[in-house]
């Protein structure tokens, strides 16, 4: 296996003393997990942040081996992690994507939607600008994984919150049923912060 592609880093967990195992969403290859030597070091720590857009050079000797990756930062989401609402949105978006998607199945529509949603979270003046996109992304994720749903018609923040509330049951039942970690905690924190806006 050898590929070089733009990727959205959706999860990173420590491995050993200095390395990281990262999960990245690519347009053509879907989710790819890879070992990043020195991922917790001073140079790579700002790169290995969920939500960041990276150029990934991924190599493995065989398909059964965990590949090694070298990453170059293309776009950082770091500046928004100090803001509570955007930080909780980025955390939830990346956590649900990393937990729900199987590895190495391409989902080009989800890649495009996730990229656009992260851009909206980071560039919109308030959550009113990206909450409808978040609700649509959750519905798209359910639909792409075979759990139905139609693209919602969202006219206001209230409509977006109503759809987000309705999505919680199907997400917990279908997408997160087999996960050990409490991924929904990130969503509950985000929803508490969004509810304060209404």
Short mmCIF file of N, CA and C in Angstrom, two decimals, residues 67-135:
data_model
loop_
_atom_site.label_atom_id
_atom_site.label_comp_id
_atom_site.label_asym_id
_atom_site.label_seq_id
_atom_site.Cartn_x
_atom_site.Cartn_y
_atom_site.Cartn_z
N UNK A 67 -0.07 0.86 8.37
CA UNK A 67 0.85 1.69 7.60
C UNK A 67 1.52 2.77 8.45
N UNK A 68 2.63 3.26 7.96
CA UNK A 68 3.31 4.42 8.52
C UNK A 68 2.89 5.63 7.71
N UNK A 69 2.82 6.78 8.35
CA UNK A 69 2.42 7.99 7.63
C UNK A 69 3.34 9.14 7.99
N UNK A 70 3.55 9.98 7.00
CA UNK A 70 4.19 11.28 7.19
C UNK A 70 3.14 12.32 6.84
N UNK A 71 3.04 13.33 7.68
CA UNK A 71 2.00 14.34 7.49
C UNK A 71 2.60 15.72 7.29
N UNK A 72 1.99 16.48 6.39
CA UNK A 72 2.31 17.89 6.22
C UNK A 72 1.01 18.66 6.47
N UNK A 73 1.08 19.65 7.33
CA UNK A 73 -0.11 20.44 7.66
C UNK A 73 -0.50 21.32 6.47
N UNK A 74 -1.76 21.22 6.09
CA UNK A 74 -2.30 22.05 5.01
C UNK A 74 -3.17 23.17 5.58
N UNK A 75 -4.01 22.81 6.55
CA UNK A 75 -4.89 23.80 7.18
C UNK A 75 -5.11 23.41 8.63
N UNK A 76 -4.84 24.33 9.53
CA UNK A 76 -4.95 24.05 10.96
C UNK A 76 -6.29 24.51 11.51
N UNK A 77 -6.85 23.70 12.39
CA UNK A 77 -8.07 24.09 13.14
C UNK A 77 -7.69 24.52 14.56
N UNK A 78 -6.41 24.50 14.87
CA UNK A 78 -5.93 24.83 16.21
C UNK A 78 -6.43 26.14 16.79
N UNK A 79 -6.44 27.24 16.00
CA UNK A 79 -6.90 28.51 16.57
C UNK A 79 -8.32 28.49 17.11
N UNK A 80 -9.17 27.60 16.59
CA UNK A 80 -10.57 27.55 17.03
C UNK A 80 -10.78 26.65 18.24
N UNK A 81 -9.74 25.94 18.65
CA UNK A 81 -9.89 25.04 19.79
C UNK A 81 -9.90 25.78 21.12
N UNK A 82 -9.59 27.07 21.09
CA UNK A 82 -9.68 27.86 22.33
C UNK A 82 -11.07 28.48 22.50
N UNK A 83 -11.91 28.37 21.49
CA UNK A 83 -13.29 28.87 21.56
C UNK A 83 -14.21 27.71 21.91
N UNK A 84 -14.98 27.80 23.01
CA UNK A 84 -15.75 26.64 23.47
C UNK A 84 -16.71 26.03 22.44
N UNK A 85 -17.50 26.84 21.75
CA UNK A 85 -18.50 26.29 20.82
C UNK A 85 -17.85 25.66 19.58
N UNK A 86 -16.96 26.37 18.87
CA UNK A 86 -16.29 25.71 17.74
C UNK A 86 -15.48 24.48 18.17
N UNK A 87 -14.83 24.54 19.32
CA UNK A 87 -14.03 23.40 19.79
C UNK A 87 -14.91 22.18 20.03
N UNK A 88 -16.08 22.37 20.65
CA UNK A 88 -16.96 21.23 20.90
C UNK A 88 -17.56 20.71 19.59
N UNK A 89 -17.81 21.60 18.63
CA UNK A 89 -18.33 21.15 17.33
C UNK A 89 -17.28 20.33 16.59
N UNK A 90 -16.05 20.80 16.54
CA UNK A 90 -14.97 20.07 15.86
C UNK A 90 -14.76 18.72 16.54
N UNK A 91 -14.78 18.71 17.86
CA UNK A 91 -14.61 17.46 18.61
C UNK A 91 -15.70 16.45 18.26
N UNK A 92 -16.96 16.89 18.25
CA UNK A 92 -18.07 15.99 17.94
C UNK A 92 -18.02 15.50 16.50
N UNK A 93 -17.81 16.41 15.56
CA UNK A 93 -17.80 16.06 14.14
C UNK A 93 -16.74 14.99 13.87
N UNK A 94 -15.55 15.21 14.41
CA UNK A 94 -14.46 14.26 14.17
C UNK A 94 -14.72 12.93 14.90
N UNK A 95 -15.23 13.01 16.13
CA UNK A 95 -15.48 11.79 16.91
C UNK A 95 -16.53 10.90 16.25
N UNK A 96 -17.62 11.47 15.79
CA UNK A 96 -18.67 10.66 15.17
C UNK A 96 -18.18 10.08 13.84
N UNK A 97 -17.43 10.85 13.09
CA UNK A 97 -16.91 10.36 11.82
C UNK A 97 -15.93 9.21 12.04
N UNK A 98 -15.02 9.38 13.01
CA UNK A 98 -14.03 8.33 13.30
C UNK A 98 -14.69 7.07 13.85
N UNK A 99 -15.74 7.23 14.65
CA UNK A 99 -16.40 6.08 15.26
C UNK A 99 -17.32 5.33 14.30
N UNK A 100 -17.96 6.06 13.40
CA UNK A 100 -19.00 5.45 12.57
C UNK A 100 -18.48 4.83 11.28
N UNK A 101 -17.46 5.41 10.68
CA UNK A 101 -17.05 4.94 9.36
C UNK A 101 -16.10 3.75 9.43
N UNK A 102 -16.34 2.73 8.62
CA UNK A 102 -15.40 1.61 8.53
C UNK A 102 -14.16 2.04 7.75
N UNK A 103 -13.07 1.31 7.96
CA UNK A 103 -11.83 1.67 7.28
C UNK A 103 -11.83 1.23 5.83
N UNK A 104 -11.19 2.05 5.04
CA UNK A 104 -10.88 1.80 3.62
C UNK A 104 -12.10 1.59 2.73
N UNK A 105 -13.20 2.22 3.09
CA UNK A 105 -14.37 2.30 2.22
C UNK A 105 -14.53 3.76 1.82
N UNK A 106 -14.44 4.08 0.53
CA UNK A 106 -14.53 5.48 0.15
C UNK A 106 -15.94 6.06 0.33
N UNK A 107 -15.99 7.25 0.87
CA UNK A 107 -17.23 8.01 1.02
C UNK A 107 -16.96 9.43 0.54
N UNK A 108 -16.85 9.63 -0.78
CA UNK A 108 -16.47 10.96 -1.29
C UNK A 108 -17.43 12.08 -0.88
N UNK A 109 -18.73 11.78 -0.80
CA UNK A 109 -19.69 12.82 -0.40
C UNK A 109 -19.47 13.22 1.06
N UNK A 110 -19.17 12.25 1.92
CA UNK A 110 -18.91 12.57 3.32
C UNK A 110 -17.61 13.37 3.46
N UNK A 111 -16.61 13.03 2.67
CA UNK A 111 -15.35 13.79 2.72
C UNK A 111 -15.62 15.25 2.37
N UNK A 112 -16.34 15.47 1.26
CA UNK A 112 -16.66 16.85 0.83
C UNK A 112 -17.48 17.58 1.90
N UNK A 113 -18.49 16.88 2.43
CA UNK A 113 -19.37 17.50 3.44
C UNK A 113 -18.61 17.81 4.72
N UNK A 114 -17.74 16.90 5.16
CA UNK A 114 -16.97 17.13 6.38
C UNK A 114 -16.01 18.30 6.20
N UNK A 115 -15.36 18.37 5.06
CA UNK A 115 -14.45 19.47 4.78
C UNK A 115 -15.19 20.81 4.80
N UNK A 116 -16.35 20.86 4.15
CA UNK A 116 -17.15 22.08 4.12
C UNK A 116 -17.67 22.45 5.51
N UNK A 117 -18.09 21.45 6.28
CA UNK A 117 -18.61 21.71 7.62
C UNK A 117 -17.51 22.26 8.54
N UNK A 118 -16.32 21.68 8.48
CA UNK A 118 -15.21 22.19 9.30
C UNK A 118 -14.86 23.62 8.90
N UNK A 119 -14.87 23.91 7.60
CA UNK A 119 -14.63 25.28 7.14
C UNK A 119 -15.70 26.22 7.68
N UNK A 120 -16.97 25.78 7.65
CA UNK A 120 -18.06 26.62 8.15
C UNK A 120 -17.91 26.89 9.64
N UNK A 121 -17.57 25.85 10.42
CA UNK A 121 -17.39 26.03 11.87
C UNK A 121 -16.30 27.06 12.15
N UNK A 122 -15.24 27.02 11.35
CA UNK A 122 -14.10 27.90 11.60
C UNK A 122 -14.28 29.30 11.02
N UNK A 123 -15.14 29.46 10.02
CA UNK A 123 -15.23 30.76 9.35
C UNK A 123 -16.54 31.51 9.55
N UNK A 124 -17.59 30.83 9.99
CA UNK A 124 -18.86 31.52 10.21
C UNK A 124 -18.74 32.43 11.43
N UNK A 125 -19.41 33.57 11.42
CA UNK A 125 -19.32 34.48 12.56
C UNK A 125 -19.94 33.92 13.84
N UNK A 126 -20.90 32.99 13.71
CA UNK A 126 -21.50 32.37 14.90
C UNK A 126 -22.03 30.99 14.52
N UNK A 127 -22.52 30.27 15.53
CA UNK A 127 -23.05 28.93 15.29
C UNK A 127 -24.30 28.96 14.42
N UNK A 128 -24.96 30.10 14.34
CA UNK A 128 -26.13 30.19 13.46
C UNK A 128 -25.75 29.91 12.01
N UNK A 129 -24.49 30.18 11.67
CA UNK A 129 -24.01 29.96 10.31
C UNK A 129 -23.67 28.51 10.01
N UNK A 130 -23.31 27.72 11.04
CA UNK A 130 -22.91 26.33 10.77
C UNK A 130 -23.80 25.26 11.40
N UNK A 131 -24.68 25.60 12.32
CA UNK A 131 -25.56 24.59 12.93
C UNK A 131 -26.43 23.87 11.89
N UNK A 132 -27.00 24.58 10.89
CA UNK A 132 -27.75 23.85 9.86
C UNK A 132 -26.89 22.86 9.09
N UNK A 133 -25.63 23.23 8.81
CA UNK A 133 -24.73 22.31 8.11
C UNK A 133 -24.40 21.10 8.97
N UNK A 134 -24.30 21.29 10.28
CA UNK A 134 -24.04 20.18 11.20
C UNK A 134 -25.22 19.20 11.18
N UNK A 135 -26.44 19.72 11.24
CA UNK A 135 -27.63 18.86 11.20
C UNK A 135 -27.69 18.08 9.88
#
